[in-house]
Structures are given as structure tokens and as C-alpha cells.
Amino acid sequence: MKNLLLVIVIYIIFNSINLKAQNPEWIVYTYDSVGLNNDNNYVFDIWISPNNNKWVSGFNRFLIFNNQSWHIISGPYYKDIFFRGEDTVYLAGDYPKMFTPTDTLLLNTEEDTVVTIHGDTITKPRYSCGALGWKDGNLWLGTRRGLVKYDGSSFTEYDSLDPFLQATSVWFLKTDSKNNLWIGTDSGIVKYDGVNFTNWTVGNSPLPGVRIHSLVIDKFDNIWLTMGDMVGQTHEDHHPEIVKFDGTNWTVYDSLNVPVLPKYGIATGVCIDSSNVKWITTSSGLFKFDDTTWTHFDTTNSGLPSNSATECECDRDGNVWIATSYHGLAVYREGGVILSVVGQDLGFSPMTIFYPNPSENSGKIHFELFRPERVEIVLYTSEGKLVKTILNEYIAAGEQTVNFSTSDLPPGTYFYKFKTGNRIETKKFVVVR
């Protein structure tokens, strides 16, 4: 028995190492590869939930990815998402919207989507919301007309309490470890400690410009900004600038003091991983900064599908997720992308089961149809390139299993898109030798 257990343990370890070795450092998801056709592959933004799910906003589509399956939701472009633990999610758009896992998840029979989300709506006509934050048990809204606090039943407008916020749009809201609320606006940044507002602009600080593209806080409570629309520059003369502020001292990084940074373009986003490494998206690719060394990734030296990177987020597996203009969503991790699926329940029931995974020479896809209908199963590489159509037939009702050969596929990561009626599901599997 002990020998058998030892053999099992060695087998598991060997296959885990083998599987990790097969994982590519770059994976690219396009709308077509996840089940959407005739879209332009523009990804506006991405957020990572506390349970490591990816929430992706694009043109007229909203997608959720649990590292195994994509779930597609028709709807507007959301500007910000705030996760209050694992139970409540707030969405910021033309008006804030809240839903929880207890909300009804319905199949949409009129459009080519998987689910629509129905939740409690916080309505206030003037609040076109661009940012969400949390402080002192209240939801804070960044709007085009200032800062608003929502306590669950009533609104408090702070544009009348602080003159700086009267005529400014609020785009970012983040809370530091000392419970200060940091506010990114189109006129600078503001700190609110619960009593006083302190603001920094180009007039009273070294801020190089007025347009903030992103605001994040690192584990030492340093504020990191990416900037655009620089003072004294024409639109054609913009160059990426990354700003660090520790509450007292300012550091501005640009091509003048960091030669690897481009001379033209804009810095669009910044995210920070668990090692406190900064990742910056720009119109000239992706940059990594470990507080000492800058590293540049673009289409010539990496798997980045486009140099026009719009936003990024870091997940708990050490992956960096990069949104791009018109080229989909990329994910990068040195040593190989890790897509863990433990404990990531979206509340959706899987439509298909793939086995064995990893696969050597053949694979099986098991599914159940409640009525006769056409089923399409299409295979893609991890870069989103079409490999082949596995099935495109009218299938009878009941439990079904589709067998297909993987012997002609090079080792690596693949995805299959399962589509029938109004249901779409995309899943990953690995081919090994």
C-alpha cells in the first residue's frame, strides 16, 4: 500500500511539472476565440475579483472568465467595478448597478449571449458614474460632476463641500491602508481623510499634467499615476509619464530620465503584482519596473499582440492581464501562465466536460441537449488562431459525447468553443506527449 501511494504521489508531481512546462508564457484571447464573432477585439478594461475571476469590458459585451470557461453578457461598457468581498459586486456605468450572487442568472434567448444579470439598481439621473470606492462602510461614486457618498439609502454630494470638486470629473477612487480616500480627477489628485480634503494640481505640485489615466496604491502606500494631456504640449507631442507620490515626495519617470520609455505616446494604465513590481501599459507596449530596472515588452520581443496596450491587472497566480486596442486580451507570466481553477465558482453550471485533460492522442467532449439542435465545436490555439472545426451538425436530444483526435496537434494549450442555440462556452485543455 505504501509503495502504491508513493507511486501515485510521484505520478502527480511528475504530471504537475510536465503540465507547467507545457504552459506558454503568453496567451492571447480574442472575441472570436471565446465565442464572439464580428467584434473588433477592443478591450476597454479588466478587473480581477477576490476569487480570481476576470471581468472584461469591451464593445457592447461584458465577459467573465474563471480560468476555465468564458461567460458572455450583453450590456453596456462599464467604467469601473468594485468587489465588496466575494458576495457583492458594484458596476459603474451610466448609473451604478449592484448585483450579488443571489440575483437571478437567466439565459438570454433573444441575443447571442450566455447570461444577463438582474440586480438592484442605484438610480440618480445626474450620476453618470466613472469610478467606485469604499470608505467607512459606504460606497463612494466618482461622477462627471464630483464626488458622491452612498450609505445604502441616501446620497451626499461632496462637490458643494469642497470647492476643488465643484467643476471636476472624478475618474479614480482608491483607499490606502490608513483609510484615506485618494481621488483621481481631470484636474489633479485629492486625498480625503474623513474630515479634510487636500488637493494637488499642476499649480501646487510637480504633477506634469492634468489628465490622469490610472491611479493605484502599492503596499507601501505610494501613489502611482499614469498621465496624459501634458501641460504645454500639443496632442502630437504627448509622451508617457509615470508618477510616484509618497505623500511628500514626487518622482516623475519619462524618456528624459528613463531612456527605455518612449518619447511619444501616452501611459494608459498601471498595475502592481504581489512582489510590488509595477506593470505599465502604454501606446508603445508594456513596461515592467521593479523599482530598479525597466523592461520593455512589445510585438517584436514578446507575445504581446499589439503595442497599443490600454490597461492591465495582476492576478493571484502571478499572471499579468493586458487589455489591448483591437487585438484582444493578453496574459503573461514569466515561466508560464498559470490558470488555477480551485474555488472559483461563478454560479454557472458548465455545459461541457472535456477529458482526459491533459490529453495525449485523443479527447472527448461530453454534453447534454434538452432538445434537438445544431452544435458547433471549434478548436483554437492559445493565441486565438483557428485550428479546426470539430463538430458542426444537428444533434439529437440527450447526453452526447464527441471524440476527436489530438495526435496531430503540437504539445501546448488549446481552447475549444462550444456553441448551441443561445449558449456559448469556451474551455481550455492541454496536449502533452
CSV table of C-alpha atoms in Angstrom, one decimal:
chain,number,residue,atom,x,y,z
A,1,MET,CA,0.0,0.0,0.0
A,2,LYS,CA,2.8,2.4,0.9
A,3,ASN,CA,4.5,1.7,-2.4
A,4,LEU,CA,1.3,2.3,-4.3
A,5,LEU,CA,0.8,5.7,-2.5
A,6,LEU,CA,4.4,6.6,-3.3
A,7,VAL,CA,3.9,5.8,-7.0
A,8,ILE,CA,0.7,7.9,-7.0
A,9,VAL,CA,2.5,10.9,-5.4
A,10,ILE,CA,5.4,10.7,-7.9
A,11,TYR,CA,2.9,10.4,-10.8
A,12,ILE,CA,1.0,13.5,-9.6
A,13,ILE,CA,4.3,15.5,-9.1
A,14,PHE,CA,5.7,14.5,-12.5
A,15,ASN,CA,2.5,15.4,-14.3
A,16,SER,CA,2.2,18.7,-12.5
A,17,ILE,CA,5.8,19.6,-13.5
A,18,ASN,CA,5.1,18.4,-17.1
A,19,LEU,CA,1.9,20.4,-17.3
A,20,LYS,CA,3.6,23.5,-16.0
A,21,ALA,CA,6.4,23.1,-18.6
A,22,GLN,CA,3.7,23.0,-21.3
A,23,ASN,CA,2.2,26.3,-20.3
A,24,PRO,CA,3.2,29.2,-22.6
A,25,GLU,CA,4.4,32.5,-21.2
A,26,TRP,CA,1.9,34.4,-23.4
A,27,ILE,CA,-1.8,33.6,-24.1
A,28,VAL,CA,-4.0,35.8,-26.3
A,29,TYR,CA,-7.8,35.8,-26.2
A,30,THR,CA,-9.8,37.3,-29.0
A,31,TYR,CA,-13.5,37.7,-29.2
A,32,ASP,CA,-13.7,35.0,-31.9
A,33,SER,CA,-11.8,32.5,-29.8
A,34,VAL,CA,-14.1,33.0,-26.8
A,35,GLY,CA,-17.3,32.8,-28.7
A,36,LEU,CA,-18.0,36.2,-30.2
A,37,ASN,CA,-17.8,36.9,-33.9
A,38,ASN,CA,-17.7,40.2,-35.9
A,39,ASP,CA,-16.4,42.2,-32.9
A,40,ASN,CA,-13.4,44.5,-33.2
A,41,ASN,CA,-11.4,42.9,-30.3
A,42,TYR,CA,-11.1,46.2,-28.5
A,43,VAL,CA,-10.8,45.6,-24.7
A,44,PHE,CA,-11.6,48.6,-22.6
A,45,ASP,CA,-10.6,47.3,-19.2
A,46,ILE,CA,-10.2,44.3,-17.0
A,47,TRP,CA,-10.7,43.7,-13.3
A,48,ILE,CA,-9.8,40.7,-11.0
A,49,SER,CA,-12.3,39.6,-8.4
A,50,PRO,CA,-11.4,38.4,-4.9
A,51,ASN,CA,-11.9,34.8,-6.1
A,52,ASN,CA,-9.6,35.4,-9.1
A,53,ASN,CA,-12.2,35.6,-11.8
A,54,LYS,CA,-11.5,38.0,-14.7
A,55,TRP,CA,-14.2,40.6,-15.6
A,56,VAL,CA,-13.6,42.1,-19.0
A,57,SER,CA,-15.4,45.1,-20.6
A,58,GLY,CA,-15.5,45.6,-24.4
A,59,PHE,CA,-17.8,46.9,-27.1
A,60,ASN,CA,-21.4,46.1,-26.2
A,61,ARG,CA,-20.1,43.0,-24.4
A,62,PHE,CA,-19.1,42.1,-20.9
A,63,LEU,CA,-17.3,38.8,-20.2
A,64,ILE,CA,-16.4,36.8,-17.1
A,65,PHE,CA,-13.6,34.3,-17.2
A,66,ASN,CA,-13.0,31.8,-14.3
A,67,ASN,CA,-9.7,30.5,-15.9
A,68,GLN,CA,-11.7,27.6,-17.4
A,69,SER,CA,-14.8,29.0,-19.1
A,70,TRP,CA,-15.9,32.3,-20.6
A,71,HIS,CA,-19.4,33.6,-19.8
A,72,ILE,CA,-20.7,36.4,-22.1
A,73,ILE,CA,-23.1,39.1,-21.1
A,74,SER,CA,-24.7,41.6,-23.4
A,75,GLY,CA,-24.7,45.1,-22.0
A,76,PRO,CA,-23.0,48.5,-21.8
A,77,TYR,CA,-19.4,49.4,-21.3
A,78,TYR,CA,-18.8,49.6,-17.6
A,79,LYS,CA,-16.2,52.1,-16.5
A,80,ASP,CA,-15.3,50.6,-13.1
A,81,ILE,CA,-16.1,47.6,-10.9
A,82,PHE,CA,-15.8,47.4,-7.1
A,83,PHE,CA,-15.9,44.0,-5.4
A,84,ARG,CA,-17.1,44.1,-1.8
A,85,GLY,CA,-15.8,40.7,-0.7
A,86,GLU,CA,-17.0,37.7,-2.7
A,87,ASP,CA,-20.6,38.5,-2.2
A,88,THR,CA,-21.4,41.9,-3.7
A,89,VAL,CA,-20.3,43.5,-7.0
A,90,TYR,CA,-20.9,47.1,-7.9
A,91,LEU,CA,-20.8,48.1,-11.6
A,92,ALA,CA,-20.2,51.7,-12.7
A,93,GLY,CA,-21.7,53.0,-15.9
A,94,ASP,CA,-24.3,55.5,-16.9
A,95,TYR,CA,-25.7,54.7,-13.5
A,96,PRO,CA,-24.2,52.5,-10.7
A,97,LYS,CA,-25.6,49.0,-10.6
A,98,MET,CA,-25.2,46.4,-7.9
A,99,PHE,CA,-25.8,42.7,-8.0
A,100,THR,CA,-25.0,39.8,-5.7
A,101,PRO,CA,-24.7,36.0,-6.4
A,102,THR,CA,-28.3,35.7,-5.2
A,103,ASP,CA,-29.5,37.7,-8.2
A,104,THR,CA,-31.2,35.7,-11.0
A,105,LEU,CA,-29.0,34.5,-13.8
A,106,LEU,CA,-31.1,33.9,-16.9
A,107,LEU,CA,-30.3,32.6,-20.3
A,108,ASN,CA,-30.9,35.3,-22.9
A,109,THR,CA,-32.9,33.8,-25.7
A,110,GLU,CA,-33.0,36.9,-27.9
A,111,GLU,CA,-29.3,37.5,-28.3
A,112,ASP,CA,-26.1,35.6,-28.7
A,113,THR,CA,-25.2,35.7,-25.1
A,114,VAL,CA,-25.0,33.3,-22.2
A,115,VAL,CA,-26.5,35.2,-19.3
A,116,THR,CA,-28.0,38.5,-18.3
A,117,ILE,CA,-27.6,39.9,-14.8
A,118,HIS,CA,-30.6,41.3,-12.9
A,119,GLY,CA,-29.8,43.3,-9.7
A,120,ASP,CA,-30.8,46.2,-7.5
A,121,THR,CA,-30.1,49.5,-9.3
A,122,ILE,CA,-29.0,52.6,-7.5
A,123,THR,CA,-30.6,55.3,-9.6
A,124,LYS,CA,-29.9,59.1,-9.6
A,125,PRO,CA,-30.2,60.8,-13.0
A,126,ARG,CA,-27.2,63.1,-12.7
A,127,TYR,CA,-24.8,60.4,-11.5
A,128,SER,CA,-23.1,59.2,-14.7
A,129,CYS,CA,-20.6,57.1,-12.7
A,130,GLY,CA,-16.9,56.6,-13.7
A,131,ALA,CA,-15.4,55.3,-10.5
A,132,LEU,CA,-16.3,53.3,-7.4
A,133,GLY,CA,-14.6,53.1,-4.0
A,134,TRP,CA,-15.2,52.1,-0.4
A,135,LYS,CA,-14.6,54.0,2.8
A,136,ASP,CA,-16.1,53.9,6.3
A,137,GLY,CA,-18.7,51.3,5.3
A,138,ASN,CA,-20.0,53.5,2.4
A,139,LEU,CA,-19.9,53.2,-1.3
A,140,TRP,CA,-18.3,56.3,-3.0
A,141,LEU,CA,-19.1,57.3,-6.5
A,142,GLY,CA,-16.9,59.2,-8.8
A,143,THR,CA,-19.1,61.1,-11.3
A,144,ARG,CA,-18.7,63.7,-14.0
A,145,ARG,CA,-19.9,66.3,-11.5
A,146,GLY,CA,-17.9,65.4,-8.5
A,147,LEU,CA,-17.7,63.0,-5.5
A,148,VAL,CA,-20.8,61.3,-4.1
A,149,LYS,CA,-21.2,59.1,-1.0
A,150,TYR,CA,-23.9,56.4,-0.9
A,151,ASP,CA,-24.7,54.9,2.5
A,152,GLY,CA,-27.2,52.4,1.2
A,153,SER,CA,-30.2,54.6,1.3
A,154,SER,CA,-29.2,58.3,0.7
A,155,PHE,CA,-26.7,60.3,-1.3
A,156,THR,CA,-24.3,63.0,0.0
A,157,GLU,CA,-22.7,65.3,-2.6
A,158,TYR,CA,-19.2,66.5,-1.8
A,159,ASP,CA,-18.8,68.9,-4.7
A,160,SER,CA,-20.6,71.5,-2.6
A,161,LEU,CA,-18.4,70.8,0.4
A,162,ASP,CA,-15.0,71.1,-1.3
A,163,PRO,CA,-14.6,73.9,-3.9
A,164,PHE,CA,-11.9,71.8,-5.8
A,165,LEU,CA,-14.5,69.2,-6.6
A,166,GLN,CA,-17.2,71.5,-7.9
A,167,ALA,CA,-16.3,71.6,-11.5
A,168,THR,CA,-14.3,68.4,-11.9
A,169,SER,CA,-14.9,64.8,-13.0
A,170,VAL,CA,-13.8,62.0,-10.7
A,171,TRP,CA,-12.3,59.0,-12.5
A,172,PHE,CA,-10.5,57.0,-9.8
A,173,LEU,CA,-11.2,56.2,-6.2
A,174,LYS,CA,-8.7,54.1,-4.1
A,175,THR,CA,-8.3,53.6,-0.3
A,176,ASP,CA,-4.9,53.3,1.3
A,177,SER,CA,-4.0,51.3,4.4
A,178,LYS,CA,-4.7,54.3,6.6
A,179,ASN,CA,-8.2,54.6,5.3
A,180,ASN,CA,-7.5,57.7,3.3
A,181,LEU,CA,-9.6,58.0,0.1
A,182,TRP,CA,-7.5,59.0,-2.9
A,183,ILE,CA,-9.4,60.7,-5.7
A,184,GLY,CA,-8.2,61.0,-9.3
A,185,THR,CA,-9.8,63.8,-11.3
A,186,ASP,CA,-9.3,65.6,-14.5
A,187,SER,CA,-7.6,68.5,-12.5
A,188,GLY,CA,-5.2,66.5,-10.3
A,189,ILE,CA,-5.5,64.3,-7.3
A,190,VAL,CA,-7.2,64.7,-3.9
A,191,LYS,CA,-6.8,63.0,-0.5
A,192,TYR,CA,-9.8,62.8,1.8
A,193,ASP,CA,-9.1,61.6,5.4
A,194,GLY,CA,-12.7,61.7,6.5
A,195,VAL,CA,-12.5,65.3,7.6
A,196,ASN,CA,-10.3,67.3,5.3
A,197,PHE,CA,-9.7,67.4,1.5
A,198,THR,CA,-6.1,68.0,0.3
A,199,ASN,CA,-5.6,68.5,-3.4
A,200,TRP,CA,-2.5,68.6,-5.7
A,201,THR,CA,-2.6,70.1,-9.1
A,202,VAL,CA,0.0,71.4,-11.7
A,203,GLY,CA,-0.2,74.7,-9.9
A,204,ASN,CA,0.9,73.5,-6.4
A,205,SER,CA,2.9,70.3,-7.1
A,206,PRO,CA,5.3,68.7,-9.6
A,207,LEU,CA,2.4,66.9,-11.4
A,208,PRO,CA,3.3,67.0,-15.1
A,209,GLY,CA,-0.2,67.3,-16.4
A,210,VAL,CA,-3.9,67.3,-15.6
A,211,ARG,CA,-5.3,64.1,-17.2
A,212,ILE,CA,-4.8,61.0,-15.1
A,213,HIS,CA,-5.2,57.7,-16.9
A,214,SER,CA,-4.8,55.4,-13.9
A,215,LEU,CA,-4.3,55.6,-10.1
A,216,VAL,CA,-3.1,52.7,-7.9
A,217,ILE,CA,-1.6,52.3,-4.5
A,218,ASP,CA,1.3,50.0,-3.7
A,219,LYS,CA,1.9,48.0,-0.4
A,220,PHE,CA,3.9,51.0,1.0
A,221,ASP,CA,1.0,53.4,0.3
A,222,ASN,CA,2.8,55.1,-2.5
A,223,ILE,CA,0.5,56.5,-5.2
A,224,TRP,CA,1.3,55.6,-8.8
A,225,LEU,CA,-0.2,57.6,-11.7
A,226,THR,CA,-0.1,57.3,-15.4
A,227,MET,CA,-0.5,60.7,-17.2
A,228,GLY,CA,-1.7,62.2,-20.4
A,229,ASP,CA,-2.6,65.6,-21.9
A,230,MET,CA,0.6,67.3,-20.5
A,231,VAL,CA,0.6,71.0,-19.8
A,232,GLY,CA,2.3,73.0,-22.6
A,233,GLN,CA,2.2,70.1,-25.1
A,234,THR,CA,0.3,69.6,-28.3
A,235,HIS,CA,-1.6,66.4,-28.8
A,236,GLU,CA,1.1,65.1,-31.1
A,237,ASP,CA,3.9,65.8,-28.5
A,238,HIS,CA,2.5,63.6,-25.7
A,239,HIS,CA,5.0,61.3,-24.1
A,240,PRO,CA,4.3,58.6,-21.5
A,241,GLU,CA,4.9,59.8,-17.9
A,242,ILE,CA,4.6,57.7,-14.8
A,243,VAL,CA,4.4,59.5,-11.5
A,244,LYS,CA,5.1,58.2,-7.9
A,245,PHE,CA,3.9,60.2,-4.9
A,246,ASP,CA,4.7,59.0,-1.3
A,247,GLY,CA,2.6,61.8,0.3
A,248,THR,CA,5.5,64.2,0.4
A,249,ASN,CA,8.0,63.5,-2.4
A,250,TRP,CA,7.2,63.3,-6.1
A,251,THR,CA,9.1,61.2,-8.7
A,252,VAL,CA,8.3,61.6,-12.4
A,253,TYR,CA,9.5,58.9,-14.9
A,254,ASP,CA,9.7,59.7,-18.6
A,255,SER,CA,12.0,59.3,-21.5
A,256,LEU,CA,14.3,62.1,-20.1
A,257,ASN,CA,15.4,60.0,-17.1
A,258,VAL,CA,14.4,56.5,-18.3
A,259,PRO,CA,15.8,56.0,-21.8
A,260,VAL,CA,13.8,52.8,-22.4
A,261,LEU,CA,10.5,54.8,-22.1
A,262,PRO,CA,9.2,56.0,-25.5
A,263,LYS,CA,9.4,59.7,-26.4
A,264,TYR,CA,5.9,59.8,-27.9
A,265,GLY,CA,2.5,58.4,-26.9
A,266,ILE,CA,0.8,58.1,-23.6
A,267,ALA,CA,0.9,55.8,-20.5
A,268,THR,CA,-2.6,54.3,-20.2
A,269,GLY,CA,-2.5,52.1,-17.1
A,270,VAL,CA,-0.6,50.7,-14.2
A,271,CYS,CA,-1.0,47.6,-12.0
A,272,ILE,CA,1.1,46.1,-9.2
A,273,ASP,CA,1.7,42.5,-8.5
A,274,SER,CA,2.2,40.6,-5.2
A,275,SER,CA,6.0,41.3,-5.4
A,276,ASN,CA,5.3,45.1,-5.6
A,277,VAL,CA,6.5,45.1,-9.3
A,278,LYS,CA,4.8,47.7,-11.4
A,279,TRP,CA,3.4,46.9,-14.8
A,280,ILE,CA,2.7,49.9,-17.1
A,281,THR,CA,0.6,49.8,-20.3
A,282,THR,CA,1.4,52.4,-22.9
A,283,SER,CA,0.7,53.1,-26.6
A,284,SER,CA,4.2,51.6,-27.2
A,285,GLY,CA,3.8,48.3,-25.4
A,286,LEU,CA,4.1,47.0,-21.8
A,287,PHE,CA,6.8,48.0,-19.3
A,288,LYS,CA,7.9,46.3,-16.1
A,289,PHE,CA,9.5,48.2,-13.3
A,290,ASP,CA,10.9,46.5,-10.1
A,291,ASP,CA,12.0,49.8,-8.5
A,292,THR,CA,15.4,49.4,-10.1
A,293,THR,CA,15.2,48.1,-13.6
A,294,TRP,CA,12.8,48.9,-16.5
A,295,THR,CA,11.9,46.1,-19.0
A,296,HIS,CA,10.1,46.7,-22.3
A,297,PHE,CA,7.7,44.2,-24.0
A,298,ASP,CA,6.3,44.8,-27.4
A,299,THR,CA,5.3,42.9,-30.5
A,300,THR,CA,8.9,42.4,-31.6
A,301,ASN,CA,10.3,40.7,-28.5
A,302,SER,CA,7.2,39.1,-26.8
A,303,GLY,CA,3.8,37.6,-27.4
A,304,LEU,CA,2.0,40.9,-26.9
A,305,PRO,CA,-0.5,41.1,-29.9
A,306,SER,CA,-0.4,44.9,-30.1
A,307,ASN,CA,1.8,47.7,-28.9
A,308,SER,CA,-1.3,49.7,-28.1
A,309,ALA,CA,-2.0,48.4,-24.5
A,310,THR,CA,-4.9,50.1,-22.7
A,311,GLU,CA,-5.0,48.6,-19.2
A,312,CYS,CA,-3.6,45.8,-17.0
A,313,GLU,CA,-4.3,43.8,-13.9
A,314,CYS,CA,-2.3,41.2,-11.9
A,315,ASP,CA,-4.0,38.1,-10.5
A,316,ARG,CA,-3.1,36.0,-7.5
A,317,ASP,CA,-1.3,33.4,-9.7
A,318,GLY,CA,1.3,36.0,-10.8
A,319,ASN,CA,-0.2,36.5,-14.3
A,320,VAL,CA,-0.4,39.9,-15.8
A,321,TRP,CA,-3.5,40.5,-17.9
A,322,ILE,CA,-3.2,43.2,-20.6
A,323,ALA,CA,-6.1,44.8,-22.5
A,324,THR,CA,-5.2,46.0,-26.0
A,325,SER,CA,-6.8,48.1,-28.7
A,326,TYR,CA,-8.4,45.9,-31.3
A,327,HIS,CA,-6.2,42.8,-30.6
A,328,GLY,CA,-8.0,41.3,-27.6
A,329,LEU,CA,-6.7,40.3,-24.2
A,330,ALA,CA,-3.2,39.1,-23.5
A,331,VAL,CA,-1.9,37.3,-20.4
A,332,TYR,CA,1.8,37.0,-19.5
A,333,ARG,CA,3.7,35.2,-16.8
A,334,GLU,CA,7.4,34.6,-16.8
A,335,GLY,CA,7.9,30.8,-16.6
A,336,GLY,CA,4.5,30.0,-17.9
A,337,VAL,CA,0.9,31.2,-17.5
A,338,ILE,CA,-0.9,29.6,-14.5
A,339,LEU,CA,-4.7,29.3,-14.8
A,340,SER,CA,-5.8,27.8,-11.5
A,341,VAL,CA,-9.5,26.9,-11.1
A,342,VAL,CA,-9.7,26.0,-7.5
A,343,GLY,CA,-12.6,27.6,-5.6
A,344,GLN,CA,-13.7,29.9,-8.5
A,345,ASP,CA,-17.4,29.4,-8.7
A,346,LEU,CA,-19.3,31.9,-10.9
A,347,GLY,CA,-22.7,30.4,-10.2
A,348,PHE,CA,-22.9,29.0,-13.7
A,349,SER,CA,-23.3,25.3,-14.5
A,350,PRO,CA,-20.7,24.0,-17.0
A,351,MET,CA,-22.3,22.9,-20.3
A,352,THR,CA,-19.5,20.6,-21.4
A,353,ILE,CA,-16.9,18.3,-19.8
A,354,PHE,CA,-13.6,17.6,-21.5
A,355,TYR,CA,-11.5,14.5,-20.7
A,356,PRO,CA,-8.8,13.4,-20.3
A,357,ASN,CA,-7.0,16.7,-19.5
A,358,PRO,CA,-4.1,16.7,-20.3
A,359,SER,CA,-4.7,14.8,-23.5
A,360,GLU,CA,-2.1,12.8,-25.5
A,361,ASN,CA,-3.7,11.4,-28.6
A,362,SER,CA,-7.5,11.9,-28.3
A,363,GLY,CA,-10.0,13.9,-26.3
A,364,LYS,CA,-13.7,13.6,-25.5
A,365,ILE,CA,-16.3,16.4,-25.0
A,366,HIS,CA,-19.4,15.4,-23.1
A,367,PHE,CA,-22.6,17.5,-23.1
A,368,GLU,CA,-26.3,17.2,-22.8
A,369,LEU,CA,-29.0,18.7,-25.1
A,370,PHE,CA,-32.5,19.2,-23.8
A,371,ARG,CA,-33.9,19.4,-27.4
A,372,PRO,CA,-32.5,18.6,-30.9
A,373,GLU,CA,-30.4,21.4,-32.2
A,374,ARG,CA,-27.3,22.3,-34.1
A,375,VAL,CA,-24.0,22.1,-32.2
A,376,GLU,CA,-20.8,23.7,-33.3
A,377,ILE,CA,-17.4,22.9,-31.6
A,378,VAL,CA,-14.4,24.8,-32.9
A,379,LEU,CA,-10.8,24.4,-31.7
A,380,TYR,CA,-8.3,27.3,-31.3
A,381,THR,CA,-4.7,27.7,-30.2
A,382,SER,CA,-3.7,29.7,-27.1
A,383,GLU,CA,-3.1,32.7,-29.4
A,384,GLY,CA,-6.6,32.6,-30.7
A,385,LYS,CA,-5.9,31.1,-34.1
A,386,LEU,CA,-8.4,28.7,-35.6
A,387,VAL,CA,-7.2,25.1,-35.8
A,388,LYS,CA,-10.2,23.2,-37.0
A,389,THR,CA,-13.9,22.6,-36.6
A,390,ILE,CA,-14.5,19.5,-34.5
A,391,LEU,CA,-18.3,19.4,-35.0
A,392,ASN,CA,-21.0,21.4,-36.9
A,393,GLU,CA,-24.0,19.2,-37.0
A,394,TYR,CA,-27.7,18.9,-36.0
A,395,ILE,CA,-27.6,16.6,-32.9
A,396,ALA,CA,-30.4,14.7,-31.2
A,397,ALA,CA,-31.5,15.5,-27.6
A,398,GLY,CA,-29.9,13.7,-24.7
A,399,GLU,CA,-26.4,13.1,-23.4
A,400,GLN,CA,-23.8,13.2,-26.2
A,401,THR,CA,-20.0,12.5,-26.4
A,402,VAL,CA,-17.8,13.8,-29.2
A,403,ASN,CA,-14.5,12.0,-29.8
A,404,PHE,CA,-11.7,13.7,-31.7
A,405,SER,CA,-8.0,13.2,-32.3
A,406,THR,CA,-5.3,15.3,-30.8
A,407,SER,CA,-2.4,13.3,-32.2
A,408,ASP,CA,-1.9,15.9,-35.0
A,409,LEU,CA,-1.6,18.8,-32.5
A,410,PRO,CA,1.7,20.0,-31.2
A,411,PRO,CA,2.0,20.0,-27.4
A,412,GLY,CA,0.6,23.1,-25.8
A,413,THR,CA,-2.5,24.8,-24.6
A,414,TYR,CA,-5.7,24.9,-26.6
A,415,PHE,CA,-9.3,26.1,-26.3
A,416,TYR,CA,-12.5,24.8,-27.7
A,417,LYS,CA,-15.6,26.9,-28.3
A,418,PHE,CA,-18.9,25.0,-27.8
A,419,LYS,CA,-22.0,26.8,-29.3
A,420,THR,CA,-25.6,25.7,-29.5
A,421,GLY,CA,-28.6,27.8,-29.7
A,422,ASN,CA,-28.1,30.7,-27.3
A,423,ARG,CA,-25.4,29.0,-25.3
A,424,ILE,CA,-21.7,29.5,-25.7
A,425,GLU,CA,-18.9,28.1,-23.6
A,426,THR,CA,-15.1,28.2,-24.1
A,427,LYS,CA,-12.8,25.8,-22.2
A,428,LYS,CA,-9.1,25.1,-22.0
A,429,PHE,CA,-7.3,21.8,-22.4
A,430,VAL,CA,-3.6,20.8,-22.7
A,431,VAL,CA,-2.0,18.4,-25.2
A,432,VAL,CA,1.1,16.6,-24.0
A,433,ARG,CA,3.4,13.9,-25.4
